[in-house]
Short mmCIF file of C-alpha atoms in Angstrom, two decimals:
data_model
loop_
_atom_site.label_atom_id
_atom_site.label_comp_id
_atom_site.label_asym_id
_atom_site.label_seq_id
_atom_site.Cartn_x
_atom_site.Cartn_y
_atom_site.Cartn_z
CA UNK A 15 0.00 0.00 0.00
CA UNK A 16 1.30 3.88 -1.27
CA UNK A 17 2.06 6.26 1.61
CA UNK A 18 0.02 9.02 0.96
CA UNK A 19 1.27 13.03 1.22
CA UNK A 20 -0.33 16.07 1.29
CA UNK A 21 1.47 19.28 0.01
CA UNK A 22 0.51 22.61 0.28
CA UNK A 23 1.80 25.00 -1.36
CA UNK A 24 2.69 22.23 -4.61
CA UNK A 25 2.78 24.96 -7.20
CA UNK A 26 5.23 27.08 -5.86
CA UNK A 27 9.00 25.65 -6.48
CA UNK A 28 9.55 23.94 -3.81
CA UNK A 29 6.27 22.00 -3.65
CA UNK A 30 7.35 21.03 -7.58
CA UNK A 31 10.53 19.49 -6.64
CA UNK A 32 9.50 18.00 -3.31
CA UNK A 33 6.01 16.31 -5.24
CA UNK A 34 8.49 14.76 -7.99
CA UNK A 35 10.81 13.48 -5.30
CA UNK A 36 7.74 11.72 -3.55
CA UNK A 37 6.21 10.49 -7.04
CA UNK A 38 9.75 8.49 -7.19
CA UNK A 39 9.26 7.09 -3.77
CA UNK A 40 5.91 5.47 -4.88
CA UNK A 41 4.05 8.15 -3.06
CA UNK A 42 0.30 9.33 -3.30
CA UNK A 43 0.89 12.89 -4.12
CA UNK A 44 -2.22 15.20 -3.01
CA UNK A 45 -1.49 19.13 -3.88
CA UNK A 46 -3.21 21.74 -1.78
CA UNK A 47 -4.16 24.63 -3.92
CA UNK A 48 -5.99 27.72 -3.25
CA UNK A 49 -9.19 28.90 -5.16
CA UNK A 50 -8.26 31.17 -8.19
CA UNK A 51 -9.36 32.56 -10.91
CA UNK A 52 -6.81 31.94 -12.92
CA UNK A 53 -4.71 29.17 -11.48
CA UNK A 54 -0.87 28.41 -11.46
CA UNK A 55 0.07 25.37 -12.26
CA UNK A 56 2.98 26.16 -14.85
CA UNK A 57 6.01 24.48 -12.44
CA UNK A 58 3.68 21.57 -12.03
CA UNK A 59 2.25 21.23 -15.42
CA UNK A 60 4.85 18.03 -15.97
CA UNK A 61 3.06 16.03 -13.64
CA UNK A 62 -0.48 16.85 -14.43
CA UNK A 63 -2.47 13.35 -14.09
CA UNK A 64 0.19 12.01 -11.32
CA UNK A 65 -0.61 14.36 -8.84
CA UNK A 66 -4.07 15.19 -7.20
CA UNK A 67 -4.92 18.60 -5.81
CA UNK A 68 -7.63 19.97 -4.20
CA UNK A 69 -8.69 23.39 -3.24
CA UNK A 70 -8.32 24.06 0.75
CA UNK A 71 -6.93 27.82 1.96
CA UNK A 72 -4.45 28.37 4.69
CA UNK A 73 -6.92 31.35 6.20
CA UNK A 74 -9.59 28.67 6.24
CA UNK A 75 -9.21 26.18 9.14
CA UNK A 76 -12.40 23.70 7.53
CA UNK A 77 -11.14 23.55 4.27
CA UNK A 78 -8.37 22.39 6.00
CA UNK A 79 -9.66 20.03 7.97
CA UNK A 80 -11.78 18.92 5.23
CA UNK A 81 -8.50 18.01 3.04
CA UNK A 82 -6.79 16.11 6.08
CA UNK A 83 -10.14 13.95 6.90
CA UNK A 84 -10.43 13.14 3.62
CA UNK A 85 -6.86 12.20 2.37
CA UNK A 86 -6.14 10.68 5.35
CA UNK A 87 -2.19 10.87 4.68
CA UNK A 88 0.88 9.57 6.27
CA UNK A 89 2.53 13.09 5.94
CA UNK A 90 1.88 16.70 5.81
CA UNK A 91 4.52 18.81 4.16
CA UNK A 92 3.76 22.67 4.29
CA UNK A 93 5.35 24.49 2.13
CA UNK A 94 2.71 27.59 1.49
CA UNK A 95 3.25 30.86 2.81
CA UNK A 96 3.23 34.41 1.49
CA UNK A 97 6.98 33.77 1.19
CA UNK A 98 8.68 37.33 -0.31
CA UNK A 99 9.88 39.04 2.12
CA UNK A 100 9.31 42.53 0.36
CA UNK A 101 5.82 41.94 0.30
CA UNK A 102 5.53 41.27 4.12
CA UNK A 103 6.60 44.75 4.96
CA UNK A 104 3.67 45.90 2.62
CA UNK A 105 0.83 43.32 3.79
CA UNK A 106 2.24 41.98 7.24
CA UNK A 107 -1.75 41.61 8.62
CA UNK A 108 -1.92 38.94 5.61
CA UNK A 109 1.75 37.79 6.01
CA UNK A 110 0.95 37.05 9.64
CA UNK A 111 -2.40 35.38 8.80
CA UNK A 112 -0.89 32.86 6.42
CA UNK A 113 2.61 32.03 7.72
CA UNK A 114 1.84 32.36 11.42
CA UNK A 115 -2.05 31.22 11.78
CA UNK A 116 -2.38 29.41 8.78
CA UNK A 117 0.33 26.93 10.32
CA UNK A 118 -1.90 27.03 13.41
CA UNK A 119 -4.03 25.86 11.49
CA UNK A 120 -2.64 22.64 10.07
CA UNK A 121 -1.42 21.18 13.17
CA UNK A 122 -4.69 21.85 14.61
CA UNK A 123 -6.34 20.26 11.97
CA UNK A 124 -4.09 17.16 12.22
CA UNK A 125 -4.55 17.01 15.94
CA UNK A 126 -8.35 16.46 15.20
CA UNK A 127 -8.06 14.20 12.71
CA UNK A 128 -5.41 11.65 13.44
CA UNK A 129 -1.84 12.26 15.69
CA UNK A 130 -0.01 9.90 13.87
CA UNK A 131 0.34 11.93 10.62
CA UNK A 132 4.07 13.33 10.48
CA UNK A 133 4.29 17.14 9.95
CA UNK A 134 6.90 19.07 8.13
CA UNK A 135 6.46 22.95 8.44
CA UNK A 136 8.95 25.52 5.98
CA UNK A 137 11.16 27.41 8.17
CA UNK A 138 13.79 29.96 7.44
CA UNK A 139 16.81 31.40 8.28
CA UNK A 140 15.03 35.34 7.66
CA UNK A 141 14.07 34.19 11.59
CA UNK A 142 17.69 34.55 12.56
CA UNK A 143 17.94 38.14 11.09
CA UNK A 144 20.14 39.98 13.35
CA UNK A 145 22.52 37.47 14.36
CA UNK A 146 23.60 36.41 17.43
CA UNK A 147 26.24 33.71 16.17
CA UNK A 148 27.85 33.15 12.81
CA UNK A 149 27.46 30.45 11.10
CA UNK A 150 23.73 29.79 12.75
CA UNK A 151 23.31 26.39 14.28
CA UNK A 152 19.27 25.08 15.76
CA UNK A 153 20.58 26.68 18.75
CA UNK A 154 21.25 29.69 17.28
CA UNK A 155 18.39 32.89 18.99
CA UNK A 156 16.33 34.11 17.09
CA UNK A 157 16.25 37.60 16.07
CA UNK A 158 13.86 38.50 12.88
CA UNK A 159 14.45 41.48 11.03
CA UNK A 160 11.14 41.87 8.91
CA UNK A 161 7.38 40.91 9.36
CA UNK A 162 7.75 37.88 6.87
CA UNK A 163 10.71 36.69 9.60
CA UNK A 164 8.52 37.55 12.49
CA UNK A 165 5.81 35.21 11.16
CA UNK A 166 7.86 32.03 10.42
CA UNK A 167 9.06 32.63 14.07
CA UNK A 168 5.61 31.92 15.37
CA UNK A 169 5.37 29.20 12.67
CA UNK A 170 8.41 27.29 13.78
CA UNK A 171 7.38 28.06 17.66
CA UNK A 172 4.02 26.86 17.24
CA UNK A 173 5.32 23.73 15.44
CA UNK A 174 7.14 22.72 18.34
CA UNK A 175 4.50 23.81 21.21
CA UNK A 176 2.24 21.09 19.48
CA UNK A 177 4.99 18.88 19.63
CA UNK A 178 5.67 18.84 23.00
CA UNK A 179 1.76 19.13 23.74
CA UNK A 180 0.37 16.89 21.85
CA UNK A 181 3.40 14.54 20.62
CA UNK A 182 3.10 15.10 17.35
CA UNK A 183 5.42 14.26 14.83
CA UNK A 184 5.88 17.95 13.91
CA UNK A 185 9.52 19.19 12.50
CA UNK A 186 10.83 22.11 10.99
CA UNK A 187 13.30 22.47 8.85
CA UNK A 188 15.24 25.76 9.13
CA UNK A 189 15.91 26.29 5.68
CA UNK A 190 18.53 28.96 4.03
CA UNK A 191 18.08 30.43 0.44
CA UNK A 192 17.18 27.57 -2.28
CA UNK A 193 17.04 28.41 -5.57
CA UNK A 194 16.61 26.88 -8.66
CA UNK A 195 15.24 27.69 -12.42
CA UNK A 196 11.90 27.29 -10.59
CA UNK A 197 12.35 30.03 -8.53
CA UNK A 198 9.97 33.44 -8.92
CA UNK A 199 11.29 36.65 -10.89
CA UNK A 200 11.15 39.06 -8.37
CA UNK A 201 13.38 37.11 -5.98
CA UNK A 202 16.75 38.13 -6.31
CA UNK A 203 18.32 35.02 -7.85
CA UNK A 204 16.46 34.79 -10.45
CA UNK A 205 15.90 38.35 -11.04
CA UNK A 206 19.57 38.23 -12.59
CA UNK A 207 19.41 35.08 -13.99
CA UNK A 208 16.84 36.43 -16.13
CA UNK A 209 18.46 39.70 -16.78
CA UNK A 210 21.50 38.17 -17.40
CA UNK A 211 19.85 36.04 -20.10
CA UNK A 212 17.83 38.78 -21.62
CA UNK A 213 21.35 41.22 -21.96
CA UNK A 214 22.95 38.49 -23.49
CA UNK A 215 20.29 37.86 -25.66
CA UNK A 216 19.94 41.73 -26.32
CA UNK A 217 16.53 41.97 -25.14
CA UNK A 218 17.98 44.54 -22.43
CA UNK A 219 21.02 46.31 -21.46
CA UNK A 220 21.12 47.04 -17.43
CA UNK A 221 20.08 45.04 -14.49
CA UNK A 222 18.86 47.33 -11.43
CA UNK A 223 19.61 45.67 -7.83
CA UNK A 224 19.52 46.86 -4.11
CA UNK A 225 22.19 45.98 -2.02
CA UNK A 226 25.13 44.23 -3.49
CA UNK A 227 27.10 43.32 0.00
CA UNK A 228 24.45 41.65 1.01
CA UNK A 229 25.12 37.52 2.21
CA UNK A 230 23.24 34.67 1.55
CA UNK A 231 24.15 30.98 1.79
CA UNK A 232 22.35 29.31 -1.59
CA UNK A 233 22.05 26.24 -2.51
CA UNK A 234 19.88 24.39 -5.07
CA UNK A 235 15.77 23.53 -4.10
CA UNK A 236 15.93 20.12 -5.16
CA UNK A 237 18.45 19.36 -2.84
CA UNK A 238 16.54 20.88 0.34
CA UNK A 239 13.33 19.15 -0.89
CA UNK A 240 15.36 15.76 -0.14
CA UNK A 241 16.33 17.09 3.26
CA UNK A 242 12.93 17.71 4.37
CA UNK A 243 11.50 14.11 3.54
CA UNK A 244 14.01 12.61 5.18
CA UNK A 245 13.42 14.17 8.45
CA UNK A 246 10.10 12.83 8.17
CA UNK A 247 11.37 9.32 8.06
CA UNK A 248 13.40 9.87 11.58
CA UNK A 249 12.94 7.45 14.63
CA UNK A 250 12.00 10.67 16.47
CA UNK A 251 11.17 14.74 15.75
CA UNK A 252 13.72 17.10 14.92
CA UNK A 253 14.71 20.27 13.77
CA UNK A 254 17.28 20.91 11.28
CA UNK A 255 19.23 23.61 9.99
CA UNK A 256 19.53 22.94 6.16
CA UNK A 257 22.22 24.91 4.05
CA UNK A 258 25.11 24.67 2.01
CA UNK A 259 27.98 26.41 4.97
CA UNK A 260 28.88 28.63 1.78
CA UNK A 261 27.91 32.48 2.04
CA UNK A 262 28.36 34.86 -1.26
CA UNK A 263 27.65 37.66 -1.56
CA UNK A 264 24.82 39.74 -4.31
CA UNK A 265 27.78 40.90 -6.32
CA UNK A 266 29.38 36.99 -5.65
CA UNK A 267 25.76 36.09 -7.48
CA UNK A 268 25.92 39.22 -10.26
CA UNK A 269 30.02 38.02 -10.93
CA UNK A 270 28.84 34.28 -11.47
CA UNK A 271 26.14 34.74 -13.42
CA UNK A 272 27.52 37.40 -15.90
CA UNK A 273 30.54 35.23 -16.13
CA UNK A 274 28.49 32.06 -17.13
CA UNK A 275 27.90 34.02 -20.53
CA UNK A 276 31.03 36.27 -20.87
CA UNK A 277 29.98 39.45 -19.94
CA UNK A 278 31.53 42.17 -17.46
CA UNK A 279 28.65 42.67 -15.05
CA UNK A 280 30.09 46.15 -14.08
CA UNK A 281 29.13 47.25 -17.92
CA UNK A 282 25.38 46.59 -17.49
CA UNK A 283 24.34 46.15 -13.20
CA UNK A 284 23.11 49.84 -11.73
CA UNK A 285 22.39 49.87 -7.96
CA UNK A 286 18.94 51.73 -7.21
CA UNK A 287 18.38 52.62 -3.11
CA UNK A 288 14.43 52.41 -3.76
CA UNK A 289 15.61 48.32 -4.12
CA UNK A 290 17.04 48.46 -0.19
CA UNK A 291 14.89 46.94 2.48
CA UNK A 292 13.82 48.34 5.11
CA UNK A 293 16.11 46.28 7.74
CA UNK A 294 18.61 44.12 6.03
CA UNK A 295 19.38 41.01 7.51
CA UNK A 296 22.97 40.54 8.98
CA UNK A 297 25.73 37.70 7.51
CA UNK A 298 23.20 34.39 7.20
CA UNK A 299 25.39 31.66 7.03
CA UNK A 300 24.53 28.11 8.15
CA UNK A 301 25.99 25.28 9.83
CA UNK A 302 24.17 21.74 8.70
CA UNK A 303 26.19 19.68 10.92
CA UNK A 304 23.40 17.98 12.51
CA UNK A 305 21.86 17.64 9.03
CA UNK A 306 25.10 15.95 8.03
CA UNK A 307 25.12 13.58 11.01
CA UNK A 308 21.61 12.83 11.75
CA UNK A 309 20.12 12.33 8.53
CA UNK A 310 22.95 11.85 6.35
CA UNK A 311 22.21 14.95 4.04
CA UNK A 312 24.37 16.74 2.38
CA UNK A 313 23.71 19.38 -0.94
CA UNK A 314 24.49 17.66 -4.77
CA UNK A 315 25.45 20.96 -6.56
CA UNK A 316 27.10 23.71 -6.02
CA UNK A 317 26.92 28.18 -5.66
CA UNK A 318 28.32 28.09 -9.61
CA UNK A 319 26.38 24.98 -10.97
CA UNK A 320 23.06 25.95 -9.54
CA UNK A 321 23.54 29.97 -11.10
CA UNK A 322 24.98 28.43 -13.95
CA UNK A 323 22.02 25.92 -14.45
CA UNK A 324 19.50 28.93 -13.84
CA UNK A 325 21.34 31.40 -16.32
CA UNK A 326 21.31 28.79 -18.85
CA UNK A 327 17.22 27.74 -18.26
CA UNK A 328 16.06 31.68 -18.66
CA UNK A 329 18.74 31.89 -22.02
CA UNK A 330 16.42 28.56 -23.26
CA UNK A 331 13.21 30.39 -22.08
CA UNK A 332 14.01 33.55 -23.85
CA UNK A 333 15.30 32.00 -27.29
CA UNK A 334 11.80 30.23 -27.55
CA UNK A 335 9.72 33.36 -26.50
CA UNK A 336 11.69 36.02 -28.40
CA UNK A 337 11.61 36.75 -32.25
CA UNK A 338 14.53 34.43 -33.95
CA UNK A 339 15.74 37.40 -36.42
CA UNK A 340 16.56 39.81 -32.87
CA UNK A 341 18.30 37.09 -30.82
CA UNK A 342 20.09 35.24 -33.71
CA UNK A 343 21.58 39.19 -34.15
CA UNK A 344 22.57 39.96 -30.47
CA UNK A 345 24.28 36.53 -30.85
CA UNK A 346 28.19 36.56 -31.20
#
């Protein structure tokens, strides 16, 4: 007999990767997706037929509860959340509501329904904001530096008060930046992927960014998506710091990726203060030891493979959506 998972937040790019990985396990695959009017299901449109989904909303605990009595599943991966962290400082009521309550939500809906279904909730190292320790460990305090941080705080919190109170098997996984050719265009990755690919292409000539010193530690989604399935198959619950112990830098990211194709990236990258947030996050770096021990995870590719493998998928995208004649021109 299948195991049976439910994912929220399937469409997005981690719920693509982590539904494929489960599809090869000889998992049911149920997608949780919320009511639109125009729905989007491009990252999962590969899969269409081998993957349910049905309609439930974070801010609406019966839908949820509806989905979980239903399905019935071994495991509960949620990956949905209003997840740019922009956008929290403009909507944090909403950002709150979803990432904070909606995860509320979940567990309480799996309490109800049946305490042995194994929980997996998306956290993040924006909660460590102004750092305490360098590189961050599970230990590491806590100190968020923007609403979207504030709310996967109470998100990873919650996960273990329901724990502890109800012995669940309820985990978190304190992810760092993943990224991947799946990844949304107004994240930063993929923001010069893209414009990387579209000045090579000549479809444009400058790339505008925020802050360039900025650190991240990146590594590629389909390797975290492994991570967090195999802390659901653990004796007991844990949390676990997931990242690659490797922090570059924006202009790192902007050297790599203009590099993949050849160009100087100081010939076409302008930096525009109305791109700096509010309260930048300190030097995120993390430290995956217990990852490395525990579950035996470590990350397949690399900072340059994963940029270069992003560069190269929006060069592909662009060739097929732009006019042969311009491209075959702008084309040493």
């Amino acid at each position: 007999m299948s195991r049976r998972a439910v994912v929220t937040g399937i469409t997005g790019q981690d719920g693509s990767y982590l539904a494929e990985l489960l599809l090869e396990k000889g998992y049911e695959v149920v997608g949780v997706t919320r009511r639109l009017s125009a729905p989007n299901q491009e990252r999962i449109e590969h899969l269409r037929g081998r993957v349910g989904l049905r309609q439930a909303d974070l801010l609406d605990q019966m839908s949820l509860l509806s989905v979980i009595d239903e399905v019935r599943p071994h495991e509960v991966y949620n990956l949905a959340a209003m997840s740019f962290v922009p956008t929290s400082w403009t909507q944090p009521v909403l950002t709150g509501e979803y990432n904070a309550q909606g995860v509320t939500r979940i567990l309480d809906a799996i309490r109800r329904v049946d305490t042995s279904i194994r929980f997996y909730q998306a956290s993040s190292s924006e909660m460590f904001g102004k750092v305490r320790e360098t590189p961050q460990t599970e230990a590491t305090p806590f100190h968020p530096r923007s609403p979207y941080g504030v709310s996967k705080t109470f998100a990873h919190y919650i996960t273990v008060n329901y724990r502890e109170s109800y012995d669940l098997f309820a985990v978190s996984g304190i992810l760092f930046n993943h990224e991947s050719p799946r990844r949304g265009l107004e994240f930063v990755t993929r923001k010069v992927t893209d414009g990387v690919a579209r000045i090579k292409l000549g479809l444009a000539d400058r790339l505008s960014l925020g802050n360039l010193d900025a650190h991240r530690d990146w590594g590629f989604a389909g390797d975290y998506v492994r991570a967090m399935w195999t802390m659901l198959q653990q004796d007991a619950p844990h949390d676990y710091v997931i990242a690659t112990g490797v922090s570059r830098s924006v202009e790192d990211l902007v050297a790599t990726a203009f590099g993949h194709v050849g160009l100087d990236w100081r010939e076409h990258v302008r930096t525009d203060p109305a791109l700096l947030r509010s309260a930048e996050v300190d030097h995120l770096i993390g430290d995956a030891s217990k990852a490395r021990a525990e579950l035996g995870w470590s990350p397949a590719v690399d900072f340059e493979g994963l940029i270069g493998m992003m560069v190269d998928a929006d060069l592909a995208r662009h060739r097929a959506l732009s006019p042969p004649l311009a491209v075959a021109a702008s084309t040493p």
